[in-house]
mmCIF file of N, CA and C in Angstrom:
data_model
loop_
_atom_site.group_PDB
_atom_site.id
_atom_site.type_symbol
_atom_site.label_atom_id
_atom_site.label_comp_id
_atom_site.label_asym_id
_atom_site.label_seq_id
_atom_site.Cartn_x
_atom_site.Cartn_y
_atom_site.Cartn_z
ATOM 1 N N UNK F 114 -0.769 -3.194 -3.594
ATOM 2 C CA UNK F 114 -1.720 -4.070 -2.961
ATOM 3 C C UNK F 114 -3.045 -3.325 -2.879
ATOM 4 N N UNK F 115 -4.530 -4.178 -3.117
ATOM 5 C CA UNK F 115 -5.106 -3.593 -3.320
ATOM 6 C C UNK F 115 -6.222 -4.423 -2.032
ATOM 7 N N UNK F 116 -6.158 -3.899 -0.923
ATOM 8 C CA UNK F 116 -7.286 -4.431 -0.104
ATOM 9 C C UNK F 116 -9.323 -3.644 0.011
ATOM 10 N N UNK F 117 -9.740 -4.814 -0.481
ATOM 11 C CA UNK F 117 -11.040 -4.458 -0.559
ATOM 12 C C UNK F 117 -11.775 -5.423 0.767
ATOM 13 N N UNK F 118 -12.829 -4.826 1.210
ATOM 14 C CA UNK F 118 -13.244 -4.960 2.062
ATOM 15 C C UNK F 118 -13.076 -5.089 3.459
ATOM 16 N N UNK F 119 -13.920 -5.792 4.157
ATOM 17 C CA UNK F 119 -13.204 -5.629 6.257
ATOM 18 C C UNK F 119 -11.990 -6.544 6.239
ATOM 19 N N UNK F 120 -11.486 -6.433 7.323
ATOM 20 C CA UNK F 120 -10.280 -7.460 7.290
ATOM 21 C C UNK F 120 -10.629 -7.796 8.855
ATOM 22 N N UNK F 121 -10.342 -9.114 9.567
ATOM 23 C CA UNK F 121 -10.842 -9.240 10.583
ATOM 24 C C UNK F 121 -9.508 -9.194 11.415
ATOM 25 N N UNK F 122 -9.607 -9.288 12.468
ATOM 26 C CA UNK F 122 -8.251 -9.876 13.578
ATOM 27 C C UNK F 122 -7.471 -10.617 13.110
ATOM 28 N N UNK F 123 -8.516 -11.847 13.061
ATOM 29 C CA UNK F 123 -7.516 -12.929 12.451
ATOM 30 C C UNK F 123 -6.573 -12.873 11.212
ATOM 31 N N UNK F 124 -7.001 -12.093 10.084
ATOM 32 C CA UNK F 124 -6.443 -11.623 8.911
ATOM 33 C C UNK F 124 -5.146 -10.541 9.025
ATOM 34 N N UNK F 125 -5.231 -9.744 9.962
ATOM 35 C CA UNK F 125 -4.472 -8.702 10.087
ATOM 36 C C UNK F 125 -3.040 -9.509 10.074
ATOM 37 N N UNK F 126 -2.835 -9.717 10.906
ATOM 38 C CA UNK F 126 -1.750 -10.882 10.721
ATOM 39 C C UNK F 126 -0.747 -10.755 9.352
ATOM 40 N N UNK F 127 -1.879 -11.804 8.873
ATOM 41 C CA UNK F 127 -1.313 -12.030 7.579
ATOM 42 C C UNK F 127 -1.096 -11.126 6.946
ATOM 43 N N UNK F 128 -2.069 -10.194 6.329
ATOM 44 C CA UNK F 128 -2.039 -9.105 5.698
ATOM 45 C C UNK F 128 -0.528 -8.204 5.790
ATOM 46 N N UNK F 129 -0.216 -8.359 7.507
ATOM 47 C CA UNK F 129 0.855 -7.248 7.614
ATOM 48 C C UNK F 129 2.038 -8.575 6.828
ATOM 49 N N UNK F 130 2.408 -9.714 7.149
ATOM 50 C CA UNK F 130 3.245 -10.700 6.714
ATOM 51 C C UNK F 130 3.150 -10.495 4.692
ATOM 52 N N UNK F 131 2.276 -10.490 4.346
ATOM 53 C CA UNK F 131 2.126 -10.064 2.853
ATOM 54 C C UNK F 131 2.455 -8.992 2.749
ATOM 55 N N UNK F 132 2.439 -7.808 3.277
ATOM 56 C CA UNK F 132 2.368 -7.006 2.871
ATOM 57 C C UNK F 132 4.345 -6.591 3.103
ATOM 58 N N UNK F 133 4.972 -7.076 4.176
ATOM 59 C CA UNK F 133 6.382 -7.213 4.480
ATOM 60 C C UNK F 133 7.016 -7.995 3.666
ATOM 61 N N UNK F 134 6.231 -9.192 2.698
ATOM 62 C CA UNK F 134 6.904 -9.545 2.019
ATOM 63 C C UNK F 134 6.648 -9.298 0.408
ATOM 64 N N UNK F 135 6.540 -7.908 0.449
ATOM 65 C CA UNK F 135 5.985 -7.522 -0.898
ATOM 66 C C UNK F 135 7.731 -7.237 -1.346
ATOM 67 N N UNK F 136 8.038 -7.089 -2.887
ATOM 68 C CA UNK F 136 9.122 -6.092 -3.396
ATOM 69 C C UNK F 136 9.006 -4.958 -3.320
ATOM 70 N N UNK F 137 9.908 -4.217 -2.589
ATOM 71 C CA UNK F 137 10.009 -2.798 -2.999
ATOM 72 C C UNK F 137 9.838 -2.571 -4.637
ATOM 73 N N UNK F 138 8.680 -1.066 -4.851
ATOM 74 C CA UNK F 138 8.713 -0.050 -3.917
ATOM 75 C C UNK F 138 6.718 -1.000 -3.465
ATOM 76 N N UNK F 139 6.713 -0.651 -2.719
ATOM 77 C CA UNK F 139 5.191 -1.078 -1.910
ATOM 78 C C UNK F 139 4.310 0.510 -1.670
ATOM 79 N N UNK F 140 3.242 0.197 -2.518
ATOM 80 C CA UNK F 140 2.105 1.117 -2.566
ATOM 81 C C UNK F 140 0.827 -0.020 -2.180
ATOM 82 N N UNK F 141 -0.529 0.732 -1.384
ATOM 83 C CA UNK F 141 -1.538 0.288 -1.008
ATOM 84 C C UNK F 141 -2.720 1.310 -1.425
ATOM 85 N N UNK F 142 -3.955 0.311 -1.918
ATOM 86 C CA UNK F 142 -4.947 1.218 -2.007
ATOM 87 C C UNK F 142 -5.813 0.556 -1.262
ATOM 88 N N UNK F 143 -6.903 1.556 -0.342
ATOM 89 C CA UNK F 143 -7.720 0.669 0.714
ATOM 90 C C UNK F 143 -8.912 1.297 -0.239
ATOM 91 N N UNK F 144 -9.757 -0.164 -0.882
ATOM 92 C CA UNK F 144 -11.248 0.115 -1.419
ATOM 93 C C UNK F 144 -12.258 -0.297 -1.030
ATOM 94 N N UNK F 145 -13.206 0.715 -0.390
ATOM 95 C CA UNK F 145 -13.952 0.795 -0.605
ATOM 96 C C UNK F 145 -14.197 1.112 1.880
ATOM 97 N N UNK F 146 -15.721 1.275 2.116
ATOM 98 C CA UNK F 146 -15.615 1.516 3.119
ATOM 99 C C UNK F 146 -15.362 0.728 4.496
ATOM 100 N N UNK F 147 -15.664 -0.386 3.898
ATOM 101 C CA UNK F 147 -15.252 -1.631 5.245
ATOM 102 C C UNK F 147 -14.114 -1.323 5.260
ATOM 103 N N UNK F 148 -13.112 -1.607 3.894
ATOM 104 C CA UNK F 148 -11.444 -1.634 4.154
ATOM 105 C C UNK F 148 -11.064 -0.253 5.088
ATOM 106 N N UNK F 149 -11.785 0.775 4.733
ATOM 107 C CA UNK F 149 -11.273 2.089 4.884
ATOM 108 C C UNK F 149 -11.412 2.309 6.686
ATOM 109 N N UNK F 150 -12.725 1.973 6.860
ATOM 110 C CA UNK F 150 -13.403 2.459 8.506
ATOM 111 C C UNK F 150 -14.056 1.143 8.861
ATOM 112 N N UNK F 151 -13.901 0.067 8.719
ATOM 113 C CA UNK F 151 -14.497 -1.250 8.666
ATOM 114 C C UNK F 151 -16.331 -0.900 8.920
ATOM 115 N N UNK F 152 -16.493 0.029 7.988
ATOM 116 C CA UNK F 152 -17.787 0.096 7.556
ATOM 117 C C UNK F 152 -18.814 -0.186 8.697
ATOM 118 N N UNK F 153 -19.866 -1.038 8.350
ATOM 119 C CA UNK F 153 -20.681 -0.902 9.710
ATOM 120 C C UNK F 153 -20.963 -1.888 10.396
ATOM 121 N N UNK F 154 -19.440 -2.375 10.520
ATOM 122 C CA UNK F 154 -18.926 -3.563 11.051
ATOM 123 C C UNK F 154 -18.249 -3.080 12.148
ATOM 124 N N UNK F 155 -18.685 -2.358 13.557
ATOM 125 C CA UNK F 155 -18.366 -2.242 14.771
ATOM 126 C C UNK F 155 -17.597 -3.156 16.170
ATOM 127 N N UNK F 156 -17.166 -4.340 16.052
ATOM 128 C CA UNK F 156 -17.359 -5.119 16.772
ATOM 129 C C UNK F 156 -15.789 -5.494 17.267
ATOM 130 N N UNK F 157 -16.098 -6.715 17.862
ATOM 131 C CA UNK F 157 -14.366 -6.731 18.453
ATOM 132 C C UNK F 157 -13.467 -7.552 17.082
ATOM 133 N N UNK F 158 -13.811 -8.245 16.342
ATOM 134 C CA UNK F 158 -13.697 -8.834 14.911
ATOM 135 C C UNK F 158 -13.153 -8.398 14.081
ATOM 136 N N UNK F 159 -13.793 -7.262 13.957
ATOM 137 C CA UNK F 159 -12.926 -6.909 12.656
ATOM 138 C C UNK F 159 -11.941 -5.168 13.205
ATOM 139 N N UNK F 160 -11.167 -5.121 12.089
ATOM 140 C CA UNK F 160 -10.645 -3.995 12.544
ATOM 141 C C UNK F 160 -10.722 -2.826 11.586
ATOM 142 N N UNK F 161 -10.415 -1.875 12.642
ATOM 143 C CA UNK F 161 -11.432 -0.225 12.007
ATOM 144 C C UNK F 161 -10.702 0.448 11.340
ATOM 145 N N UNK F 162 -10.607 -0.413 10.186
ATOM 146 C CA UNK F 162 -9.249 0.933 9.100
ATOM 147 C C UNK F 162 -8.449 -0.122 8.781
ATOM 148 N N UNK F 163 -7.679 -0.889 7.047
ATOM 149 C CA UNK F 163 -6.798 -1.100 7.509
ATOM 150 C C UNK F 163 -5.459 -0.113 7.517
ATOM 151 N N UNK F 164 -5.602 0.852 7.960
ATOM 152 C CA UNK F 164 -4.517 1.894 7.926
ATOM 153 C C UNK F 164 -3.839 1.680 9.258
ATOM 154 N N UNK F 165 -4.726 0.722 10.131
ATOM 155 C CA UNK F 165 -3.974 0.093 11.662
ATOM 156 C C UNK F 165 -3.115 -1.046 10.868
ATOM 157 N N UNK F 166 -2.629 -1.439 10.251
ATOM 158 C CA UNK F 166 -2.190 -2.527 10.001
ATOM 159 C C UNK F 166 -1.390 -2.497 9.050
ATOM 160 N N UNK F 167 -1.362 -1.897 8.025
ATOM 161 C CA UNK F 167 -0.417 -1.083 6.528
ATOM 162 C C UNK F 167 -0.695 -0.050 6.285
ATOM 163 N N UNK F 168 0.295 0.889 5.903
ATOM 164 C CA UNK F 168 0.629 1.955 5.800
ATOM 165 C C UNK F 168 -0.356 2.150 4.242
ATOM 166 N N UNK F 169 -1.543 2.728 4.368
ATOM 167 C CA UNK F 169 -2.239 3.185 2.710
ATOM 168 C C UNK F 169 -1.719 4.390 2.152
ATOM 169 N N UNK F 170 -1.688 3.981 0.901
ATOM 170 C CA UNK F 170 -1.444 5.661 0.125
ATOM 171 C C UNK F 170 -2.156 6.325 -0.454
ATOM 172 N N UNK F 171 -3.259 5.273 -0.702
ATOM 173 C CA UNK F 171 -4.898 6.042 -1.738
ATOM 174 C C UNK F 171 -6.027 5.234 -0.973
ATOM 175 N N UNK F 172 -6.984 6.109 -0.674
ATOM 176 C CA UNK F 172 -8.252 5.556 -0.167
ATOM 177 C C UNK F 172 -9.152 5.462 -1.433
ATOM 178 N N UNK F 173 -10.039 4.579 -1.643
ATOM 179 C CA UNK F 173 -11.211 4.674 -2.662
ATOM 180 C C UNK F 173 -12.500 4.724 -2.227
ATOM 181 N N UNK F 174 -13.290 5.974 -1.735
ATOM 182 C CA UNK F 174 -14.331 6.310 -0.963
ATOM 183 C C UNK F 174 -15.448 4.961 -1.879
ATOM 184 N N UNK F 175 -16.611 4.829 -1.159
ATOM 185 C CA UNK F 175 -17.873 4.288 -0.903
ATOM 186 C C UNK F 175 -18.141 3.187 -1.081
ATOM 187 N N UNK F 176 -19.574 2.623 -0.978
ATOM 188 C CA UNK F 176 -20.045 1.191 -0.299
ATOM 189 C C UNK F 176 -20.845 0.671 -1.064
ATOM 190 N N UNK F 177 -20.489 -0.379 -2.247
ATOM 191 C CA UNK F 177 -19.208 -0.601 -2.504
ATOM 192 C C UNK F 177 -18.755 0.795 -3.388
ATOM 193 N N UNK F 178 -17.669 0.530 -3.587
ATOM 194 C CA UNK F 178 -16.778 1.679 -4.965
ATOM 195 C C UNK F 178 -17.663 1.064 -6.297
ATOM 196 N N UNK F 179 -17.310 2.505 -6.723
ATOM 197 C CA UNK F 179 -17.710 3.021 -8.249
ATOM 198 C C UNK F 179 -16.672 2.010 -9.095
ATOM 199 N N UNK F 180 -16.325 1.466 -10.055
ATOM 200 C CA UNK F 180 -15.266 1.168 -10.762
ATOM 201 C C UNK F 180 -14.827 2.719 -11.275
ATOM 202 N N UNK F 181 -15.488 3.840 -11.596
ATOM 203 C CA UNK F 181 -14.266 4.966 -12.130
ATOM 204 C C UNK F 181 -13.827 5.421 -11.291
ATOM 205 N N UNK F 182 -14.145 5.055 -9.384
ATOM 206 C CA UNK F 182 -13.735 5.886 -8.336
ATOM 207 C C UNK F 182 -12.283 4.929 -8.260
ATOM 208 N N UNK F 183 -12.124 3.539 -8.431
ATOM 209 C CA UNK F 183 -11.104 2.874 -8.435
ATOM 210 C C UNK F 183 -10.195 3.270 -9.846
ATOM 211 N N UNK F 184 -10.617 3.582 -10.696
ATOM 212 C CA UNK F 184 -9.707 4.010 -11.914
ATOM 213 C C UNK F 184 -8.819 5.342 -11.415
ATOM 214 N N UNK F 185 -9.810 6.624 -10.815
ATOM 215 C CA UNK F 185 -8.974 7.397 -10.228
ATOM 216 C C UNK F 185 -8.091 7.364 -9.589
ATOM 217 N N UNK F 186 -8.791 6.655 -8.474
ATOM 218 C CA UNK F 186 -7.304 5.811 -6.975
ATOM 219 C C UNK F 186 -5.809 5.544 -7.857
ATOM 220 N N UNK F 187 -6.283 4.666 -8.713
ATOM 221 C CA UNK F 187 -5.088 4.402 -9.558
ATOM 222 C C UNK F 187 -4.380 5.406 -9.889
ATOM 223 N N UNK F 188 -4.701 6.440 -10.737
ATOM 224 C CA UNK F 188 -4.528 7.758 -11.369
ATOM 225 C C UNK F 188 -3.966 8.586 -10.195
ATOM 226 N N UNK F 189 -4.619 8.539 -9.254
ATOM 227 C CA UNK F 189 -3.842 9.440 -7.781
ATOM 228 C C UNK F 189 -2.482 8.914 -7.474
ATOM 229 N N UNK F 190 -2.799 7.701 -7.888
ATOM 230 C CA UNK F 190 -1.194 6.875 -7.084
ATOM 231 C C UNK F 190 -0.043 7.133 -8.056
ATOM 232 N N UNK F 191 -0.357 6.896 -9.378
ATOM 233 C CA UNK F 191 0.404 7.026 -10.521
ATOM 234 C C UNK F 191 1.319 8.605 -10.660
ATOM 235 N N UNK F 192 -0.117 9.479 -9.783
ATOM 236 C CA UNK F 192 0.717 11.213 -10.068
ATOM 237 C C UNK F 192 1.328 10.861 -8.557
ATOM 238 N N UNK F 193 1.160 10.048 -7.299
ATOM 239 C CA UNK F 193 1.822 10.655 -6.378
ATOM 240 C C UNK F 193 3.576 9.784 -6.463
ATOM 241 N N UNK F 194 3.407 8.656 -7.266
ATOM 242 C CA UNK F 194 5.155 7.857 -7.829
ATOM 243 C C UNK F 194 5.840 8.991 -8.478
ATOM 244 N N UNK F 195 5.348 9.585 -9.248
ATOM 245 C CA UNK F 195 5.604 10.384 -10.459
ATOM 246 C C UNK F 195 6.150 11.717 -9.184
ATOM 247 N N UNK F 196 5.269 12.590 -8.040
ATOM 248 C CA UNK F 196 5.666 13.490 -7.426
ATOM 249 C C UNK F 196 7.387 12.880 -7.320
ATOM 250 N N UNK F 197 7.140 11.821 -6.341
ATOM 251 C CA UNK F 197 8.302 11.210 -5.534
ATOM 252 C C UNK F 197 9.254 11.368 -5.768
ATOM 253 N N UNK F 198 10.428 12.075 -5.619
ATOM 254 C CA UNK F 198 11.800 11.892 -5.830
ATOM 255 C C UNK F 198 12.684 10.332 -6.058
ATOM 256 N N UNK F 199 12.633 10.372 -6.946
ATOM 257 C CA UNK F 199 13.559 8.935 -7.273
ATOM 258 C C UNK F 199 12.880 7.923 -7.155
ATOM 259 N N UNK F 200 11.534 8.320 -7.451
ATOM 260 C CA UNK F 200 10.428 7.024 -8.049
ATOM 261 C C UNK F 200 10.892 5.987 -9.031
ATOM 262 N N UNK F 201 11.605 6.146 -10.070
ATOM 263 C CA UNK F 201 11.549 5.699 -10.761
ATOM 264 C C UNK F 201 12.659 4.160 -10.297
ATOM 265 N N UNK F 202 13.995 4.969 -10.145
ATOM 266 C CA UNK F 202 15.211 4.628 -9.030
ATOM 267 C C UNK F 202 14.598 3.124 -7.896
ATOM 268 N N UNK F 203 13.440 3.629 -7.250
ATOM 269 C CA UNK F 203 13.054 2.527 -6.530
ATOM 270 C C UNK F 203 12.193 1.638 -7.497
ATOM 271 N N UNK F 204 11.169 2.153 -7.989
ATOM 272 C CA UNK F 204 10.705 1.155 -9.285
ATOM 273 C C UNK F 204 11.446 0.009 -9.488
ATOM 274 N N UNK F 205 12.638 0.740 -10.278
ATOM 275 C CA UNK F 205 13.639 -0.399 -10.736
ATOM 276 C C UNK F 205 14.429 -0.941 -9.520
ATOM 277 N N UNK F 206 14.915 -0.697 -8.563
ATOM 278 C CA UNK F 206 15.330 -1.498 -7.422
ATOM 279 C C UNK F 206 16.638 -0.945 -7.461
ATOM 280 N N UNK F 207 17.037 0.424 -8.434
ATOM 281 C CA UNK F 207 18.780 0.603 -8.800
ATOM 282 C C UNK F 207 18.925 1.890 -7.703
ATOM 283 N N UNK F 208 18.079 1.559 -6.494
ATOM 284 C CA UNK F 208 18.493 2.625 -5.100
ATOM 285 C C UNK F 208 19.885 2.095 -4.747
ATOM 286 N N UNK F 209 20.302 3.165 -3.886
ATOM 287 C CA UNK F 209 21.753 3.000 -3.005
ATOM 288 C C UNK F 209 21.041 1.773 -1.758
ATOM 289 N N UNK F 210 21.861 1.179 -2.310
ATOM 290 C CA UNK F 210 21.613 -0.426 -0.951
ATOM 291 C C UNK F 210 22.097 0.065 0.573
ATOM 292 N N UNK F 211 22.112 -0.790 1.716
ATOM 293 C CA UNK F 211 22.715 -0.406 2.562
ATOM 294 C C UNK F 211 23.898 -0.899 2.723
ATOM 295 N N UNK F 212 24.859 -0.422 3.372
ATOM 296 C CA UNK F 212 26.750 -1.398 3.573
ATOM 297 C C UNK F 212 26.968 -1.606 2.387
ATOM 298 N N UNK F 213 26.734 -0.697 1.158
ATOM 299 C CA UNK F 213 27.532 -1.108 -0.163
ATOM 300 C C UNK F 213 28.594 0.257 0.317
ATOM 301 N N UNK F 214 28.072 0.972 0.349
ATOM 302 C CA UNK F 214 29.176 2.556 0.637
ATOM 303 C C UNK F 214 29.957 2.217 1.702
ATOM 304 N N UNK F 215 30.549 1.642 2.154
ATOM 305 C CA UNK F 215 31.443 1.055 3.251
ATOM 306 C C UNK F 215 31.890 -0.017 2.913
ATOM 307 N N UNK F 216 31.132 -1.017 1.971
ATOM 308 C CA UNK F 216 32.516 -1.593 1.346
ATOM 309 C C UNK F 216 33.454 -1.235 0.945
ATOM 310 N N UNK F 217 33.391 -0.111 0.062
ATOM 311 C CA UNK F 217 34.248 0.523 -0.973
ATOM 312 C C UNK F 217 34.012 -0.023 -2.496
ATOM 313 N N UNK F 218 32.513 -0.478 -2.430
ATOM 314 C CA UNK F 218 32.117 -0.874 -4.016
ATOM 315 C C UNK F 218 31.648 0.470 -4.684
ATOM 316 N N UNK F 219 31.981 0.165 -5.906
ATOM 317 C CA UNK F 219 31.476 1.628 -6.827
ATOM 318 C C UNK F 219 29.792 1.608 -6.459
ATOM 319 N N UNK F 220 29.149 2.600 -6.423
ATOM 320 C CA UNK F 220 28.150 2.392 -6.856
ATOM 321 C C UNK F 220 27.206 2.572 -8.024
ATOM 322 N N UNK F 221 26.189 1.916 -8.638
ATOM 323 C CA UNK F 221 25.852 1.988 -9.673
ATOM 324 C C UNK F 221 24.600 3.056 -10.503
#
């Protein structure tokens, strides 16, 4: 998910409801500085980060973003799946489920 710009009160909401109903695995990039610090948008309205609201994994600094500062973001996220242990495993969705090991089903 890629949130650009402020997000207000009213939005947060939703945002977190989208963002719960994403497929695993769920990565976020917050672009640019409204999204990041709700920019210089101070007020009771909007809210300051959406890092209050979803968990981000790549920030894309400035106001607005560069398009190669967003190509990087990408590139950051791509090496930090790649760090991850069993990135790939969640990618494809072929993780250990929960209450399959207590059935007594093989697992796959």
């Amino acid at each position: 998910m890629v949130v650009a710009g402020r997000v207000s009160q009213k939005m947060a909401p939703v945002l977190r409801r989208l963002y719960d109903q994403m497929p695993e695995p769920k990565w976020v990039i917050s672009m640019g500085a409204c999204a990041t610090s709700g920019g210089v948008f101070n007020n009771y309205a909007v809210v300051q980060g959406v890092n209050q609201v979803v968990p981000v994994d790549v920030y894309v600094p400035g106001c607005p973003p560069r398009p190669e500062q967003l190509i990087y973001a990408i590139t950051l996220l791509q090496e930090k799946i790649q760090r991850e242990p069993r990135s790939l495993m969640k990618t494809l969705n072929l993780g250990r489920q929960r209450g399959r090991a207590s059935s007594g089903e093989a697992d796959y």
